[in-house]
Short mmCIF file of C-alpha atoms in Angstrom, two decimals:
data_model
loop_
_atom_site.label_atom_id
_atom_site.label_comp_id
_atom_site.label_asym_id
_atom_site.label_seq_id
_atom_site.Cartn_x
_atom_site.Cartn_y
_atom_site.Cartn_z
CA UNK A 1 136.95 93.16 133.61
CA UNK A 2 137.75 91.84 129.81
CA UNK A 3 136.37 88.14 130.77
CA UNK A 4 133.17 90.07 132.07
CA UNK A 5 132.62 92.52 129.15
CA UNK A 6 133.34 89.39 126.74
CA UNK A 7 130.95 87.14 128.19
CA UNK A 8 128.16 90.02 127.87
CA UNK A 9 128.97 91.08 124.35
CA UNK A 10 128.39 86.85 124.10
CA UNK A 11 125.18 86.90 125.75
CA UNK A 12 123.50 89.73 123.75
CA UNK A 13 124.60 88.00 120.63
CA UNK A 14 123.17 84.78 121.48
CA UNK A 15 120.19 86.67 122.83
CA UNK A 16 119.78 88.94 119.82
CA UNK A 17 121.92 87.30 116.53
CA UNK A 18 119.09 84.95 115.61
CA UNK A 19 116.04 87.65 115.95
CA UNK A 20 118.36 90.73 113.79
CA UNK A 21 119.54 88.27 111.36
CA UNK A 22 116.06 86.94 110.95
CA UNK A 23 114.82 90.75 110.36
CA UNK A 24 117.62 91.29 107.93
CA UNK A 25 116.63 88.40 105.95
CA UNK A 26 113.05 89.69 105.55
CA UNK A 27 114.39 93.14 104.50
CA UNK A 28 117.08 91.52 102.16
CA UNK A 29 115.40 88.41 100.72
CA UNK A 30 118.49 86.50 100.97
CA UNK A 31 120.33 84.57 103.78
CA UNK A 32 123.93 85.10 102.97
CA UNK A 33 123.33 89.29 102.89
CA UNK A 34 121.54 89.07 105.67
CA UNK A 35 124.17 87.25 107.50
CA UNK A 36 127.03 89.35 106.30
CA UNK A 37 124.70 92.75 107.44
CA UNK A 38 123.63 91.25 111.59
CA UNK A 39 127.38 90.58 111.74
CA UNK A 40 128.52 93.59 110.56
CA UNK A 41 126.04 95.29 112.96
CA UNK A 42 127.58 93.52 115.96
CA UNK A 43 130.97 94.32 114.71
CA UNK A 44 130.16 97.90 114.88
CA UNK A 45 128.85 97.24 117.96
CA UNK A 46 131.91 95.63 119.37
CA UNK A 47 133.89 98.50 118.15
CA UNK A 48 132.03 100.92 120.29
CA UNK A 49 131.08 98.16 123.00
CA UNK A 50 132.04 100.49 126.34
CA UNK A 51 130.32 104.13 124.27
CA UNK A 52 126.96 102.44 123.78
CA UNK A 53 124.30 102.95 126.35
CA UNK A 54 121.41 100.91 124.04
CA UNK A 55 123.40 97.90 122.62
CA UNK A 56 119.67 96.78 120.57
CA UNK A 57 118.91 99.86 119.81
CA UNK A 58 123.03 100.74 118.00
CA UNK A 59 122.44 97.10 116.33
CA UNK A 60 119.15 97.56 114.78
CA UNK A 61 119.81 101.09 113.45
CA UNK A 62 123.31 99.88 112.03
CA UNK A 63 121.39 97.13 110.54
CA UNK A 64 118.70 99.02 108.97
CA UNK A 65 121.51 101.75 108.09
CA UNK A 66 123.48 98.53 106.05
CA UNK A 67 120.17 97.27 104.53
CA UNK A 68 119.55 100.93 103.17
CA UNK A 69 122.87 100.68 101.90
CA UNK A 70 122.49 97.33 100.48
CA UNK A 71 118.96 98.46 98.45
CA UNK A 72 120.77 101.88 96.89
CA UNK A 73 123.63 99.55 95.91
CA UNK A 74 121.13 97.03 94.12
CA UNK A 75 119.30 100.48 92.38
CA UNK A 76 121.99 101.45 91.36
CA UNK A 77 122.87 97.70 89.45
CA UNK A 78 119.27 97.62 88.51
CA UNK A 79 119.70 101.71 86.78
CA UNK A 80 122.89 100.17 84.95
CA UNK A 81 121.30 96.78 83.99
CA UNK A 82 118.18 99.16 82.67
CA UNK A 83 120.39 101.47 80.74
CA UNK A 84 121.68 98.95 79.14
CA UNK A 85 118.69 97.23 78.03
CA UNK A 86 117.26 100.26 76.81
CA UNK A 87 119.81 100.91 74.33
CA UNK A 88 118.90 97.54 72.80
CA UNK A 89 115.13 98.34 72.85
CA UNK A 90 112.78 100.97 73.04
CA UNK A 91 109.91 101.03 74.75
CA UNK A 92 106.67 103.75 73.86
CA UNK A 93 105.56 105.07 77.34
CA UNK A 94 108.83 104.46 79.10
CA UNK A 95 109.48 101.97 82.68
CA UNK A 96 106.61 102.27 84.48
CA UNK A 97 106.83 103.08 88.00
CA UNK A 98 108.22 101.02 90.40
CA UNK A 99 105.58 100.23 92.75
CA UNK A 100 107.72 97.95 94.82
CA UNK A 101 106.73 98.86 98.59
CA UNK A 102 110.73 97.48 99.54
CA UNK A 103 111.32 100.86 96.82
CA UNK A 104 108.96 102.79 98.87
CA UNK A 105 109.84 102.21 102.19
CA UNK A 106 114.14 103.26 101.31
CA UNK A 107 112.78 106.31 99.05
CA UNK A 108 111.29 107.54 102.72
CA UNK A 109 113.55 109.77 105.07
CA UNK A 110 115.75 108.06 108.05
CA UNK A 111 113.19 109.83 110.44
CA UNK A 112 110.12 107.65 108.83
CA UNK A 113 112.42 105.14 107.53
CA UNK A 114 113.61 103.45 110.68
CA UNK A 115 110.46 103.23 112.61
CA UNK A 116 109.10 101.52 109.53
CA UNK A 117 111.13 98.93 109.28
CA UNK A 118 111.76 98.28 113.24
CA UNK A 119 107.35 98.15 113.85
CA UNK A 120 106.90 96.07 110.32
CA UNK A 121 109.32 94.07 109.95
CA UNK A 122 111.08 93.45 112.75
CA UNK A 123 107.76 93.27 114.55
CA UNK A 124 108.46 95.22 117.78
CA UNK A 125 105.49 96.83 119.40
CA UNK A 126 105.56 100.50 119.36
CA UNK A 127 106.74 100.83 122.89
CA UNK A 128 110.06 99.20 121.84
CA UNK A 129 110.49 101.23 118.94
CA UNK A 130 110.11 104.21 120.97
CA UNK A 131 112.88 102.89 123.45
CA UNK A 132 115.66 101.70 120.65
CA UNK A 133 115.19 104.99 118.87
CA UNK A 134 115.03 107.19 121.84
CA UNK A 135 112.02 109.01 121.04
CA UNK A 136 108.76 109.16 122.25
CA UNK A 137 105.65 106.81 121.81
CA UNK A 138 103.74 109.41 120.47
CA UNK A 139 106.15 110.50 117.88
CA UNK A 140 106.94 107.09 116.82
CA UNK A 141 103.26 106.92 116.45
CA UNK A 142 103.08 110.11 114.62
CA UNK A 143 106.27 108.96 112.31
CA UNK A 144 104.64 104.96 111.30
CA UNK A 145 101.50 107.69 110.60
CA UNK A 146 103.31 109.90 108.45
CA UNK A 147 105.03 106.92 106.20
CA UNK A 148 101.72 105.04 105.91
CA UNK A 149 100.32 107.99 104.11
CA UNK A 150 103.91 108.57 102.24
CA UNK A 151 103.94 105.27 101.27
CA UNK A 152 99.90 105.25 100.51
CA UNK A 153 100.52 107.90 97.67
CA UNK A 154 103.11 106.21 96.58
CA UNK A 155 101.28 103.69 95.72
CA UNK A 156 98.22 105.20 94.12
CA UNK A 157 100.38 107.33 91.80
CA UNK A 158 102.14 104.25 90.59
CA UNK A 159 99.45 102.01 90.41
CA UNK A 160 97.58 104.97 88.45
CA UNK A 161 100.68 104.90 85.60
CA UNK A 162 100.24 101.37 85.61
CA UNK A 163 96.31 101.52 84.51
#
């Protein structure tokens, strides 16, 4: 039974290592991170191996769960790297805002969040989303809807302080 449930846990990560380290990488901008989260995903995974019924589905949440973790840990380095350049000069009108749409997309809620990132950037068809978060094709639908238009006003108001 351990031989058998070691060979799978092989199989799905040479099946799926390549294609959620490859996503990573697109959401990190930098191989080693990216690395260090799809492993950590199938760690997590392994942990759990015999409690998960949607092995994909527990990776690319973890993963997307890391990266999210990941981007608050580099705002919060950028905030401290800010503060102190600020002290050494001042500016009139302040930082502008951010109109980074990486920002954007981890400013929006888990529920809008995830589907976001699994449609976009990992490129799975809506169908698969709907499967590896367990919810429905027309909510998925409804959620990439909802963080367009989020992530729309985002972007005018930004671009609008930037004029």
């Amino acid at each position: 039974m351990k031989r058998s449930r070691e060979r799978a846990a092989s199989e799905l990560f040479a099946a799926l290592y390549p294609r959620l380290a490859g996503w990573c990488r697109r959401l990190v901008d930098d191989d080693e991170t990216a690395h260090e989260i799809a492993s950590e995903a199938f760690t997590r995974l392994w942990a759990r191996w015999t409690s998960v019924a949607e092995p994909q589905g527990f990776l690319y949440v973890t993963a997307a769960n890391l990266v999210r973790d990941h981007w608050r840990k580099l705002e919060r380095e950028r905030r401290a790297v800010h503060r102190v350049t600020a002290e050494a000069a001042v500016r009139p009108h302040g930082e502008p805002a951010d109109p980074s749409v990486r920002m954007l997309v981890q400013s929006l809620p888990e529920r809008l969040r995830v589907p976001i990132l699994l449609h976009y950037y990992a490129d799975m068809p809506i169908r698969e989303v709907a499967s590896v978060t367990g919810r429905k094709e027309g909510t998925v639908k409804a959620d990439l809807h909802a963080a367009r238009e989020l992530l729309r006003a985002h972007l005018r108001r930004s671009l609008d302080h930037t004029l």
